[in-house]
Structure formats: C-alpha cells, structure tokens
Short mmCIF file of C-alpha atoms and ligand atoms in Angstrom, two decimals:
data_model
loop_
_atom_site.label_atom_id
_atom_site.label_comp_id
_atom_site.label_asym_id
_atom_site.label_seq_id
_atom_site.Cartn_x
_atom_site.Cartn_y
_atom_site.Cartn_z
CA MET A 1 30.68 -13.75 -9.08
CA ILE A 2 27.83 -15.64 -10.70
CA GLN A 3 24.70 -13.49 -10.79
CA SER A 4 21.07 -14.59 -11.01
CA VAL A 5 19.57 -14.75 -14.49
CA ARG A 6 18.30 -11.42 -15.88
CA GLY A 7 14.63 -10.92 -15.04
CA THR A 8 14.69 -13.28 -12.05
CA LYS A 9 14.82 -12.26 -8.39
CA ASP A 10 15.81 -13.84 -5.12
CA ILE A 11 13.19 -13.26 -2.45
CA LEU A 12 15.41 -12.34 0.47
CA PRO A 13 14.78 -13.03 4.17
CA SER A 14 14.23 -9.28 4.68
CA GLU A 15 11.17 -9.32 2.40
CA ILE A 16 9.80 -12.82 2.83
CA HIS A 17 7.37 -11.68 5.54
CA LYS A 18 5.48 -9.74 2.84
CA TRP A 19 5.08 -12.92 0.80
CA HIS A 20 4.04 -15.01 3.78
CA ARG A 21 1.44 -12.45 4.76
CA ILE A 22 -0.27 -12.32 1.38
CA GLU A 23 0.08 -16.04 0.73
CA LYS A 24 -1.88 -16.56 3.96
CA ILE A 25 -4.56 -14.17 2.70
CA PHE A 26 -4.77 -16.01 -0.66
CA LYS A 27 -5.29 -19.28 1.15
CA ASN A 28 -7.77 -18.00 3.75
CA ILE A 29 -10.01 -15.98 1.44
CA SER A 30 -10.01 -18.69 -1.25
CA ASN A 31 -11.09 -21.21 1.38
CA LEU A 32 -13.87 -18.94 2.61
CA PHE A 33 -15.26 -18.77 -0.94
CA GLY A 34 -14.99 -22.57 -1.27
CA TYR A 35 -12.03 -22.62 -3.69
CA ARG A 36 -9.52 -25.48 -3.33
CA GLU A 37 -5.89 -25.37 -4.34
CA LEU A 38 -4.54 -27.08 -7.46
CA ARG A 39 -0.79 -27.52 -8.00
CA THR A 40 0.42 -28.58 -11.43
CA PRO A 41 3.96 -29.09 -12.79
CA ILE A 42 6.00 -26.05 -13.73
CA PHE A 43 6.43 -27.33 -17.29
CA GLU A 44 3.91 -28.76 -19.73
CA LYS A 45 3.85 -30.04 -23.27
CA THR A 46 4.13 -26.93 -25.47
CA GLU A 47 0.78 -27.58 -27.18
CA VAL A 48 -1.08 -26.96 -23.87
CA PHE A 49 -0.24 -23.28 -24.31
CA SER A 50 0.06 -22.94 -28.10
CA ARG A 51 -3.42 -24.46 -28.60
CA SER A 52 -5.07 -22.25 -25.99
CA ILE A 53 -3.42 -18.86 -25.57
CA GLY A 54 -3.31 -18.35 -29.35
CA GLU A 55 -0.57 -18.91 -31.92
CA THR A 56 -0.55 -15.19 -32.76
CA SER A 57 -0.49 -13.89 -29.18
CA ASP A 58 2.68 -12.21 -27.86
CA ILE A 59 3.02 -14.92 -25.21
CA VAL A 60 3.14 -17.82 -27.67
CA ASN A 61 4.92 -15.88 -30.39
CA LYS A 62 7.72 -14.25 -28.45
CA GLU A 63 7.69 -14.99 -24.75
CA MET A 64 7.59 -18.71 -24.05
CA TYR A 65 10.54 -20.61 -22.60
CA THR A 66 10.29 -23.57 -24.97
CA PHE A 67 12.89 -26.28 -25.45
CA LEU A 68 13.25 -29.83 -26.68
CA ASP A 69 13.98 -32.22 -23.82
CA LYS A 70 16.47 -35.06 -24.19
CA GLY A 71 13.68 -37.28 -25.55
CA GLY A 72 12.94 -34.75 -28.31
CA GLU A 73 9.63 -33.57 -26.79
CA SER A 74 8.76 -29.86 -26.98
CA ILE A 75 8.39 -28.59 -23.43
CA THR A 76 7.36 -25.13 -22.19
CA LEU A 77 7.83 -23.51 -18.78
CA ARG A 78 4.31 -22.40 -17.94
CA PRO A 79 3.67 -18.74 -18.90
CA GLU A 80 0.24 -18.80 -17.18
CA MET A 81 -1.97 -21.26 -15.33
CA THR A 82 -5.41 -21.31 -16.95
CA ALA A 83 -4.43 -23.64 -19.81
CA ALA A 84 -2.42 -25.95 -17.50
CA LEU A 85 -5.33 -26.07 -15.03
CA VAL A 86 -7.80 -26.98 -17.78
CA ARG A 87 -5.40 -29.70 -18.99
CA SER A 88 -5.28 -31.11 -15.46
CA VAL A 89 -9.05 -30.95 -14.91
CA ILE A 90 -9.68 -32.78 -18.21
CA GLN A 91 -6.97 -35.38 -17.52
CA HIS A 92 -8.24 -36.23 -14.03
CA GLN A 93 -11.91 -35.80 -14.87
CA LEU A 94 -12.28 -33.43 -11.97
CA ILE A 95 -15.54 -31.97 -13.17
CA GLU A 96 -18.78 -33.84 -13.66
CA GLN A 97 -21.72 -32.75 -15.74
CA SER A 98 -23.73 -29.93 -14.10
CA SER A 99 -21.42 -29.33 -11.23
CA ILE A 100 -19.15 -26.53 -10.15
CA LEU A 101 -15.44 -26.78 -9.54
CA ARG A 102 -13.78 -23.88 -7.73
CA LEU A 103 -9.97 -23.84 -7.84
CA TRP A 104 -7.13 -21.51 -6.86
CA TYR A 105 -3.38 -21.54 -7.38
CA PHE A 106 -0.19 -19.75 -6.50
CA GLY A 107 3.28 -20.23 -7.94
CA PRO A 108 6.00 -19.17 -10.37
CA PHE A 109 5.42 -18.46 -14.06
CA PHE A 110 7.83 -17.69 -16.90
CA ARG A 111 7.74 -15.22 -19.78
CA TYR A 112 10.70 -14.02 -21.82
CA GLU A 113 9.82 -10.32 -21.65
CA ARG A 114 12.06 -7.25 -21.48
CA PRO A 115 12.67 -6.92 -17.73
CA GLN A 116 11.77 -3.67 -15.99
CA LYS A 117 10.13 -2.62 -12.72
CA GLY A 118 7.21 -4.98 -12.18
CA ARG A 119 8.08 -7.06 -15.24
CA LEU A 120 10.13 -10.19 -14.69
CA ARG A 121 10.98 -13.34 -16.57
CA GLN A 122 10.10 -15.47 -13.56
CA PHE A 123 7.17 -13.95 -11.68
CA HIS A 124 4.41 -15.26 -9.44
CA GLN A 125 0.66 -15.37 -9.83
CA TYR A 126 -2.23 -16.05 -7.52
CA GLY A 127 -5.37 -16.97 -9.42
CA ALA A 128 -8.81 -18.49 -9.07
CA GLU A 129 -10.98 -20.26 -11.62
CA CYS A 130 -14.66 -21.14 -11.39
CA LEU A 131 -15.54 -24.01 -13.73
CA GLY A 132 -18.98 -25.26 -14.73
CA SER A 133 -21.29 -22.23 -14.68
CA PRO A 134 -22.26 -20.33 -17.84
CA PHE A 135 -24.04 -17.71 -15.78
CA PRO A 136 -22.95 -14.14 -14.98
CA GLU A 137 -23.07 -14.88 -11.24
CA ALA A 138 -19.86 -16.91 -11.67
CA ASP A 139 -18.17 -13.92 -13.34
CA ALA A 140 -19.33 -11.77 -10.44
CA GLU A 141 -18.15 -14.30 -7.84
CA VAL A 142 -14.56 -14.36 -9.10
CA ILE A 143 -14.43 -10.55 -9.24
CA ILE A 144 -15.87 -10.33 -5.70
CA LEU A 145 -13.26 -12.89 -4.57
CA ALA A 146 -10.48 -10.78 -6.14
CA ASP A 147 -11.86 -7.65 -4.47
CA SER A 148 -11.94 -9.42 -1.06
CA ILE A 149 -8.31 -10.49 -1.49
CA LEU A 150 -7.26 -6.93 -2.36
CA LYS A 151 -9.16 -5.43 0.58
CA SER A 152 -7.68 -8.00 2.99
CA CYS A 153 -4.20 -7.12 1.72
CA GLY A 154 -4.94 -3.44 2.43
CA ILE A 155 -5.53 -2.30 -1.15
CA GLU A 156 -8.72 -0.24 -0.99
CA GLU A 157 -8.23 1.73 -4.17
CA TYR A 158 -7.73 0.27 -7.58
CA ASP A 159 -9.32 0.59 -11.02
CA LEU A 160 -11.35 -2.29 -12.38
CA LEU A 161 -11.75 -2.16 -16.16
CA LEU A 162 -14.60 -4.22 -17.52
CA ASN A 163 -15.55 -5.22 -21.05
CA THR A 164 -17.28 -7.97 -22.94
CA LEU A 165 -16.14 -9.74 -26.08
CA GLY A 166 -19.63 -11.26 -26.45
CA THR A 167 -20.53 -14.61 -27.91
CA ASN A 168 -18.43 -16.13 -30.68
CA GLU A 169 -20.96 -14.89 -33.26
CA ALA A 170 -20.89 -11.32 -31.90
CA ARG A 171 -17.12 -11.33 -31.85
CA SER A 172 -16.92 -12.61 -35.44
CA LYS A 173 -19.14 -9.75 -36.62
CA TYR A 174 -17.02 -7.28 -34.69
CA ARG A 175 -13.81 -8.75 -36.07
CA LYS A 176 -15.12 -8.25 -39.61
CA ALA A 177 -15.98 -4.61 -38.89
CA LEU A 178 -12.54 -4.01 -37.40
CA VAL A 179 -10.75 -5.51 -40.40
CA GLU A 180 -12.80 -3.30 -42.76
CA TYR A 181 -11.94 -0.22 -40.69
CA PHE A 182 -8.21 -0.88 -40.24
CA GLN A 183 -7.79 -1.83 -43.92
CA ILE A 184 -8.45 1.83 -44.73
CA PHE A 185 -5.43 2.85 -42.61
CA LYS A 186 -3.29 -0.16 -43.39
CA ASN A 187 -0.28 1.81 -44.63
CA GLU A 188 -0.23 4.05 -41.56
CA LEU A 189 -0.33 1.26 -38.97
CA SER A 190 2.77 0.10 -37.08
CA ASP A 191 4.44 -3.10 -38.31
CA ASP A 192 3.06 -5.03 -35.32
CA SER A 193 -0.46 -3.87 -36.08
CA LYS A 194 -0.10 -4.63 -39.80
CA PHE A 195 0.81 -8.20 -38.80
CA ARG A 196 -2.10 -8.34 -36.37
CA LEU A 197 -4.50 -7.16 -39.05
CA GLU A 198 -3.72 -10.38 -40.91
CA THR A 199 -3.66 -12.65 -37.88
CA ASN A 200 -5.61 -11.24 -34.93
CA PRO A 201 -7.19 -7.83 -35.60
CA LEU A 202 -8.71 -7.46 -32.10
CA ARG A 203 -5.19 -7.27 -30.69
CA ILE A 204 -4.56 -4.03 -32.62
CA LEU A 205 -6.67 -2.40 -29.87
CA ASP A 206 -3.87 -3.36 -27.43
CA SER A 207 -1.24 -1.36 -29.35
CA LYS A 208 0.77 1.24 -27.42
CA ASP A 209 2.05 2.91 -30.64
CA GLN A 210 1.11 6.62 -30.66
CA ASN A 211 0.10 6.64 -34.31
CA ASP A 212 -1.95 3.45 -33.92
CA LEU A 213 -3.71 4.98 -30.92
CA GLU A 214 -4.95 7.90 -33.05
CA ILE A 215 -6.42 5.44 -35.57
CA ILE A 216 -7.87 3.23 -32.82
CA LYS A 217 -9.77 6.20 -31.35
CA ASN A 218 -12.38 6.04 -34.12
CA ALA A 219 -12.44 2.25 -34.54
CA PRO A 220 -15.80 0.46 -34.29
CA ASP A 221 -16.94 -0.22 -30.72
CA ILE A 222 -17.63 -3.82 -29.63
CA LEU A 223 -20.60 -2.66 -27.60
CA ASN A 224 -22.42 -1.87 -30.88
CA TYR A 225 -21.99 -5.45 -32.11
CA LEU A 226 -23.35 -7.38 -29.16
CA ASP A 227 -26.32 -9.70 -29.61
CA THR A 228 -29.06 -9.99 -26.99
CA GLU A 229 -27.41 -12.93 -25.22
CA SER A 230 -24.10 -11.05 -24.88
CA LEU A 231 -25.86 -7.89 -23.70
CA ILE A 232 -27.94 -9.68 -21.06
CA HIS A 233 -24.87 -11.48 -19.71
CA PHE A 234 -22.84 -8.26 -19.53
CA GLU A 235 -25.63 -6.25 -17.91
CA LYS A 236 -26.19 -8.92 -15.28
CA VAL A 237 -22.47 -8.95 -14.36
CA GLN A 238 -22.65 -5.17 -13.88
CA ASP A 239 -25.85 -5.50 -11.86
CA TYR A 240 -24.14 -7.96 -9.43
CA LEU A 241 -21.06 -5.76 -9.11
CA ASN A 242 -23.21 -2.68 -8.45
CA SER A 243 -25.14 -4.41 -5.69
CA ASN A 244 -21.84 -5.46 -4.10
CA ASN A 245 -20.50 -1.88 -4.28
CA ILE A 246 -17.66 -2.86 -6.55
CA SER A 247 -16.89 0.06 -8.83
CA TYR A 248 -15.66 -0.46 -12.35
CA THR A 249 -15.19 1.42 -15.60
CA ILE A 250 -16.42 -0.01 -18.86
CA SER A 251 -13.56 0.00 -21.32
CA SER A 252 -14.80 -1.19 -24.70
CA GLN A 253 -11.25 -1.46 -26.05
CA LEU A 254 -10.06 -3.89 -23.39
CA VAL A 255 -9.33 -7.14 -25.27
CA ARG A 256 -6.56 -8.76 -23.12
CA GLY A 257 -3.58 -10.56 -24.58
CA LEU A 258 -4.85 -14.13 -24.54
CA ASP A 259 -7.14 -15.56 -27.21
CA TYR A 260 -9.31 -17.86 -25.12
CA TYR A 261 -11.71 -15.22 -23.80
CA CYS A 262 -15.39 -14.68 -24.63
CA HIS A 263 -18.03 -12.53 -22.87
CA THR A 264 -16.63 -10.81 -19.76
CA VAL A 265 -13.01 -9.63 -19.62
CA PHE A 266 -11.57 -7.47 -16.86
CA GLU A 267 -8.32 -6.00 -15.63
CA PHE A 268 -7.16 -4.56 -12.31
CA ARG A 269 -4.95 -1.46 -12.51
CA SER A 270 -3.29 0.68 -9.89
CA LYS A 271 -1.95 4.21 -9.92
CA GLU A 272 0.72 3.05 -7.46
CA LEU A 273 2.45 1.18 -10.30
CA GLY A 274 4.37 2.89 -13.10
CA ALA A 275 4.23 1.75 -16.69
CA GLN A 276 3.18 -1.78 -15.73
CA ASP A 277 -0.03 -0.59 -14.08
CA SER A 278 -2.05 -3.73 -14.67
CA PHE A 279 -1.67 -6.07 -11.72
CA GLY A 280 -4.34 -8.62 -12.49
CA GLY A 281 -6.78 -9.70 -15.11
CA GLY A 282 -9.14 -12.38 -16.22
CA GLY A 283 -12.33 -13.26 -17.96
CA ARG A 284 -14.63 -15.97 -19.24
CA TYR A 285 -13.27 -18.77 -21.43
CA ASP A 286 -16.20 -21.04 -22.36
CA GLY A 287 -14.42 -22.57 -25.38
CA LEU A 288 -11.11 -23.56 -23.80
CA PHE A 289 -12.08 -27.03 -22.56
CA GLU A 290 -13.11 -28.12 -26.06
CA GLN A 291 -10.00 -26.53 -27.56
CA LEU A 292 -7.88 -28.73 -25.28
CA GLY A 293 -9.86 -31.87 -26.06
CA GLY A 294 -12.34 -31.85 -23.16
CA LYS A 295 -16.13 -31.64 -22.87
CA LYS A 296 -17.73 -28.22 -23.28
CA THR A 297 -17.34 -26.56 -19.88
CA PRO A 298 -18.08 -22.89 -19.25
CA ALA A 299 -15.49 -21.23 -17.05
CA VAL A 300 -14.29 -17.89 -15.72
CA GLY A 301 -11.34 -16.78 -13.62
CA PHE A 302 -8.52 -14.33 -13.04
CA ALA A 303 -4.88 -14.10 -12.00
CA MET A 304 -2.91 -11.44 -10.14
CA GLY A 305 0.80 -10.74 -10.36
CA VAL A 306 2.19 -11.12 -6.85
CA GLU A 307 5.35 -8.98 -7.42
CA ARG A 308 3.07 -6.16 -8.60
CA LEU A 309 0.78 -6.58 -5.57
CA ILE A 310 3.84 -6.28 -3.33
CA LEU A 311 4.98 -3.13 -5.19
CA ILE A 312 1.57 -1.56 -4.54
CA LEU A 313 1.72 -2.50 -0.85
CA ASP A 314 5.28 -1.13 -0.57
CA ASN A 315 4.08 2.17 -2.05
CA LEU A 316 1.17 2.26 0.36
CA ASN A 317 3.66 1.63 3.15
CA ASN A 318 1.43 -1.10 4.30
CA GLN A 319 4.09 -3.72 4.93
CA SER A 320 4.71 -4.46 8.57
CA ALA A 321 8.31 -5.45 9.21
CA ASP A 322 9.39 -8.84 10.48
CA SER A 323 7.55 -8.99 13.79
CA CYS A 324 7.08 -11.26 16.78
CA ASP A 325 4.76 -11.75 19.74
CA TYR A 326 7.47 -12.12 22.40
CA TYR A 327 11.09 -11.04 22.63
CA ILE A 328 13.11 -12.64 25.41
CA ALA A 329 15.91 -10.44 26.82
CA CYS A 330 18.39 -11.76 29.38
CA SER A 331 20.38 -9.41 31.59
CA ASN A 332 23.09 -12.08 31.97
CA PRO A 333 24.09 -14.90 29.57
CA GLU A 334 23.60 -17.34 32.46
CA PHE A 335 19.85 -16.86 32.11
CA ILE A 336 19.72 -17.88 28.44
CA LYS A 337 19.05 -21.48 29.50
CA ILE A 338 15.81 -20.33 31.19
CA GLY A 339 15.10 -18.07 28.21
CA LEU A 340 15.32 -21.01 25.79
CA GLU A 341 12.93 -23.03 27.98
CA ILE A 342 10.41 -20.18 27.96
CA GLN A 343 10.82 -19.82 24.18
CA LYS A 344 10.05 -23.51 23.66
CA LYS A 345 6.91 -23.31 25.82
CA LEU A 346 5.64 -20.22 23.98
CA ILE A 347 6.36 -21.63 20.54
CA SER A 348 4.49 -24.84 21.42
CA ARG A 349 1.47 -22.57 21.90
CA ASN A 350 1.99 -20.98 18.46
CA PHE A 351 3.41 -17.65 19.59
CA SER A 352 6.27 -16.20 17.56
CA VAL A 353 9.33 -15.63 19.75
CA ARG A 354 12.83 -14.15 19.30
CA ILE A 355 15.72 -14.52 21.74
CA ASP A 356 19.17 -12.92 21.68
CA LEU A 357 21.90 -15.32 20.55
CA LEU A 358 24.77 -12.82 20.60
CA ARG A 359 24.98 -12.22 24.38
CA ARG A 360 24.45 -8.50 23.79
CA SER A 361 23.78 -5.87 26.44
CA LEU A 362 20.24 -5.58 27.77
CA LYS A 363 19.98 -2.19 26.08
CA ALA A 364 20.91 -3.67 22.69
CA GLN A 365 18.41 -6.50 23.20
CA LEU A 366 15.61 -4.05 23.96
CA ARG A 367 16.52 -2.09 20.81
CA GLU A 368 16.20 -5.30 18.85
CA ALA A 369 12.83 -6.06 20.46
CA ASN A 370 11.65 -2.72 19.05
CA LYS A 371 13.02 -3.57 15.63
CA TYR A 372 10.96 -6.77 15.67
CA ASN A 373 7.86 -4.86 16.75
CA ALA A 374 7.56 -7.31 19.65
CA LYS A 375 4.18 -7.13 21.35
CA PHE A 376 5.73 -8.17 24.68
CA VAL A 377 9.25 -8.34 26.05
CA ILE A 378 10.19 -10.88 28.68
CA ILE A 379 13.11 -9.54 30.70
CA ILE A 380 15.02 -12.11 32.75
CA GLY A 381 16.94 -10.07 35.31
CA GLU A 382 19.08 -10.79 38.39
CA GLU A 383 16.53 -9.67 40.99
CA GLU A 384 13.56 -11.46 39.43
CA ILE A 385 15.45 -14.72 38.96
CA LYS A 386 16.14 -14.82 42.68
CA ARG A 387 12.35 -14.85 43.12
CA GLN A 388 11.93 -17.46 40.30
CA SER A 389 10.19 -14.93 38.09
CA PHE A 390 10.68 -12.52 35.17
CA VAL A 391 9.35 -9.16 34.04
CA LEU A 392 6.73 -9.00 31.31
CA LYS A 393 6.57 -5.68 29.50
CA ASP A 394 3.61 -4.79 27.29
CA MET A 395 5.25 -2.78 24.49
CA GLN A 396 2.07 -1.02 23.45
CA SER A 397 0.98 0.32 26.85
CA GLY A 398 4.49 0.37 28.34
CA THR A 399 3.20 -1.30 31.53
CA GLN A 400 5.13 -4.13 33.14
CA ARG A 401 4.52 -6.78 35.76
CA GLU A 402 6.31 -9.66 37.40
CA ILE A 403 5.32 -13.20 36.40
CA SER A 404 6.36 -16.44 38.10
CA LEU A 405 8.38 -18.88 35.97
CA ASN A 406 5.67 -21.43 36.77
CA ASP A 407 3.08 -19.25 35.06
CA VAL A 408 4.55 -19.14 31.51
CA GLU A 409 1.55 -21.21 30.41
CA SER A 410 -0.80 -18.42 31.41
CA LEU A 411 0.76 -15.91 29.00
CA ALA A 412 -1.46 -14.70 26.17
CA ILE A 413 -1.31 -11.89 23.63
P1 LIG B 1 -2.28 -12.10 -17.64
O1 LIG B 1 -2.95 -10.78 -17.75
O2 LIG B 1 -1.41 -12.52 -18.75
O3 LIG B 1 -3.44 -13.16 -17.42
O4 LIG B 1 -1.44 -12.17 -16.29
C1 LIG B 1 -2.03 -11.85 -15.06
C2 LIG B 1 -1.10 -10.98 -14.24
O5 LIG B 1 0.17 -11.61 -14.10
C3 LIG B 1 -0.78 -9.63 -14.85
O6 LIG B 1 -1.81 -8.69 -14.59
C4 LIG B 1 0.49 -9.26 -14.12
O7 LIG B 1 0.21 -8.70 -12.85
C5 LIG B 1 1.16 -10.60 -13.92
N1 LIG B 1 2.23 -10.75 -14.93
C6 LIG B 1 2.14 -11.17 -16.18
N2 LIG B 1 3.35 -11.15 -16.79
C7 LIG B 1 4.23 -10.70 -15.88
C8 LIG B 1 5.64 -10.45 -15.87
N3 LIG B 1 6.40 -10.69 -16.94
N4 LIG B 1 6.21 -9.98 -14.74
C9 LIG B 1 5.46 -9.74 -13.63
N5 LIG B 1 4.13 -9.97 -13.57
C10 LIG B 1 3.52 -10.44 -14.68
C11 LIG B 1 -3.23 -14.50 -17.28
O8 LIG B 1 -2.17 -15.01 -17.05
C12 LIG B 1 -4.53 -15.29 -17.31
N6 LIG B 1 -4.20 -16.72 -17.12
C13 LIG B 1 -5.49 -14.82 -16.25
C14 LIG B 1 -6.76 -15.61 -16.21
C15 LIG B 1 -7.07 -16.54 -15.29
N7 LIG B 1 -7.76 -15.54 -17.07
C16 LIG B 1 -8.70 -16.40 -16.71
N8 LIG B 1 -8.30 -17.04 -15.65
#
C-alpha cells in the first residue's frame, strides 16, 4: 500500500466540516475588516524567501523544499506567505503612495520539519497583512482582527505575547550588547547558539537548550535599548489593545524565527496545545518591500496555523459534527421519489438536506437524522401521503405537525 508522505495529512470527509466552518469565518471576518483575498502560486523563485526570511534562519537554512526545475531554475515550495505576498504586490503595483492595502490569505505551506503533533511538512495558514501604514494603529488592527477570528471560532482563552524589536538603530545597539554578553559564555553555549552568535545573535533567545536558557536569563533586555520612536510606537500599540480589552503579556525575549521584523512582534499561544503551543504569530516588517526590490512600504501582519487551531477546537470540544437543516425519512421506498423532489426544492432555497439512499427502516433513518444533528425531520408516511402531506418534526422541541406537499415552499428553519 502506498502511504502519504511523512508529515502530510489527508483531510478526510469526517473532519472537513471543521475546515469549512473556520474557512467561512476567515472569509467573513476578513471582509468585515475590509481585507481582500490574495492567492499566489504555491512555488516561487527561491530568492523570494532567501532574501527576506533570512539566510541564517531555520526556515531558509534547514526547512525549505527547494529544487532545480527542468530549466535549471531554483524553485521553493512556499514556507510562508508574507514574502510571496510582498513579491506579488510589488510585481502588480497593487499599492500606491499613501494608501492602504489590506489583504488576507489561506492555503497550504511547506516546511521540512520533524513531524509531530501539530507540526507537519505540509500545513495550512490563514493570515492577514496591512500594507501602507507606519502607525501603531495598523499593528493594533491586525491583532484585533486576529482576536475577532479566534472569538468567532470559539477560542476565548489564549495567551498573546507581545514584544518590540524597535527601529533598526535600536536593534543594532541591542545586537551589539547581546554579542558582548554571549561572548563571555561562548564555550558553554550549545552548538546551534555558537553558530547563531556569529550569524544572528538575536536568535539565541529562541533556544530551547536547557543550558542556553540559564545563560539567556541574565542577557540584556531589548526594552532597555529602545529609542524614543520605538518606545512611543510600542506604548501606543499597548494603549490600543488595552482600550479594546485585549490582554497580552510583554515578553522581551520574543524575537520570532523570521528576520524581516522590526518594532512590534507578537505570538498567540494556547495551553490546549502540547509542545507546539504557538498557533499564530506576526509583526511589523517595514524593510521587506525594499529588500525585495520595491518602494519603501511599512507593513504589519500575522499568520495562524490552521491545523493547530483545529487541535485547540477539538480539545475544547467545540466542533459540531456534520449537520443538516432537514433530514427526509421515508416509511416506504416508494415515497423516495417525493422525497427527492422535496430535497431539490429545499436545496434551491439554500437549506442543507440529507435523504436515505439505502432504503433502511424508518427507525434507522431517524437514528441517522440524530447523527446529522438535523434541525427538522420530514417523515413521509403511508397515512400522510394519502392526504398529500408529510409530517414535519422539530428535533429541538420534539413537536410535530402535518404539512401539505404544496406547502414545501413555506418551510423555514
Ligand atoms: P510563523 O510563526 O513562521 O510566521 O508561522 C505562523 C504559524 O504557522 C505558526 O504559529 C504555526 O501555527 C503555523 N506553522 C508554522 N510551521 C508549521 C508546521 N510545520 N506545522 C504546522 N503549523 C505550522 C509566519 O509564517 C509569518 N509569515 C507570519 C507573519 C505574517 N508575519 C507577518 N505577517
């Protein structure tokens, strides 16, 4: 038997309703906030990612699906969307001077990571990016959008970690201080951190190594290196979140694994997840447009891992099973013809309908109606058919009444 590739998953019919439900929420809430969808190809020229995410980041260094195509061009399956989206916006000149472009996306992404619960090699992200505003209100808007999505999905409790990396100047000063500090402990650091000390010292703060963590505890704090501009921006973001009742924890060691960030960075975490507790993250990336050959364009956004969202919802038991508005049960296979006609009329009015196709007993059909969480059951029985009618049972109240076949159009939910 040929199996699916390690780290990839089929989304089976028994779980697709979960995906449909949250995809609908992504679309609706994004629209309400004025974000429009952008779809880009699943692969890009490798430089789109290597020039943006950072040559020394784990993603570019170890995790990209990169190959030469038959024409000898280096191609990469997208590991994230922000860089691809910026490439597309520059290419199609989607943003004019002094205007705002609000975009969202949903789709598959690819990272060659060690698979485990919540960590896949093909996974899905929903994300939103606000392009054009250098102001903290844009940072706040994307976080408020993320919060609205989570609440609509039924996730009321989560941890939002917030930090700032400041302006480029502030970050440079901080980087210098970090290098000076970690040099003292160079011989005690893990091999990964030793390498990062040479290439990208901020990423040492991301280390999970127990020994590194002890050293990191006393490392210089970014918040002591911020200039006035960085401080004002960060305080204003907090002010907007406070007034919107969005709680957060400031985590001055949050640096995130991608190099394009400046100022605000944030991450969503949930206690419902195990080791992979981070289910979303984002931040400001004012330098990325220029890095990819575009005009200077301030921008901020985030992405959420959809498999991880679904794991949280499964743990919260918040996933309604495959459900329908009407279930049509026939006491005799002869009535299926009428049942199919009623089904067609109801579906043309956008109701979801199930009908038995196995000629099962009425009892078995009613059991199935329960399994589908049907709001109403239409029972086509011998007696009623003689009177050109059927029985309509309200499954919530348990009440039932007789309806004429001519009155199918009057049915509602
Ligand atoms: P990221 O933190 O690399 O950020 O990914 C965002 C989310 O994607 C993670 O929090 C996680 O839920 C999910 N994710 C990442 N890798 C995997 C995996 N191997 N398996 C399952 N889920 C995964 C970004 O990608 C940035 N582009 C976010 C952003 C948007 N920043 C600004 N705008």
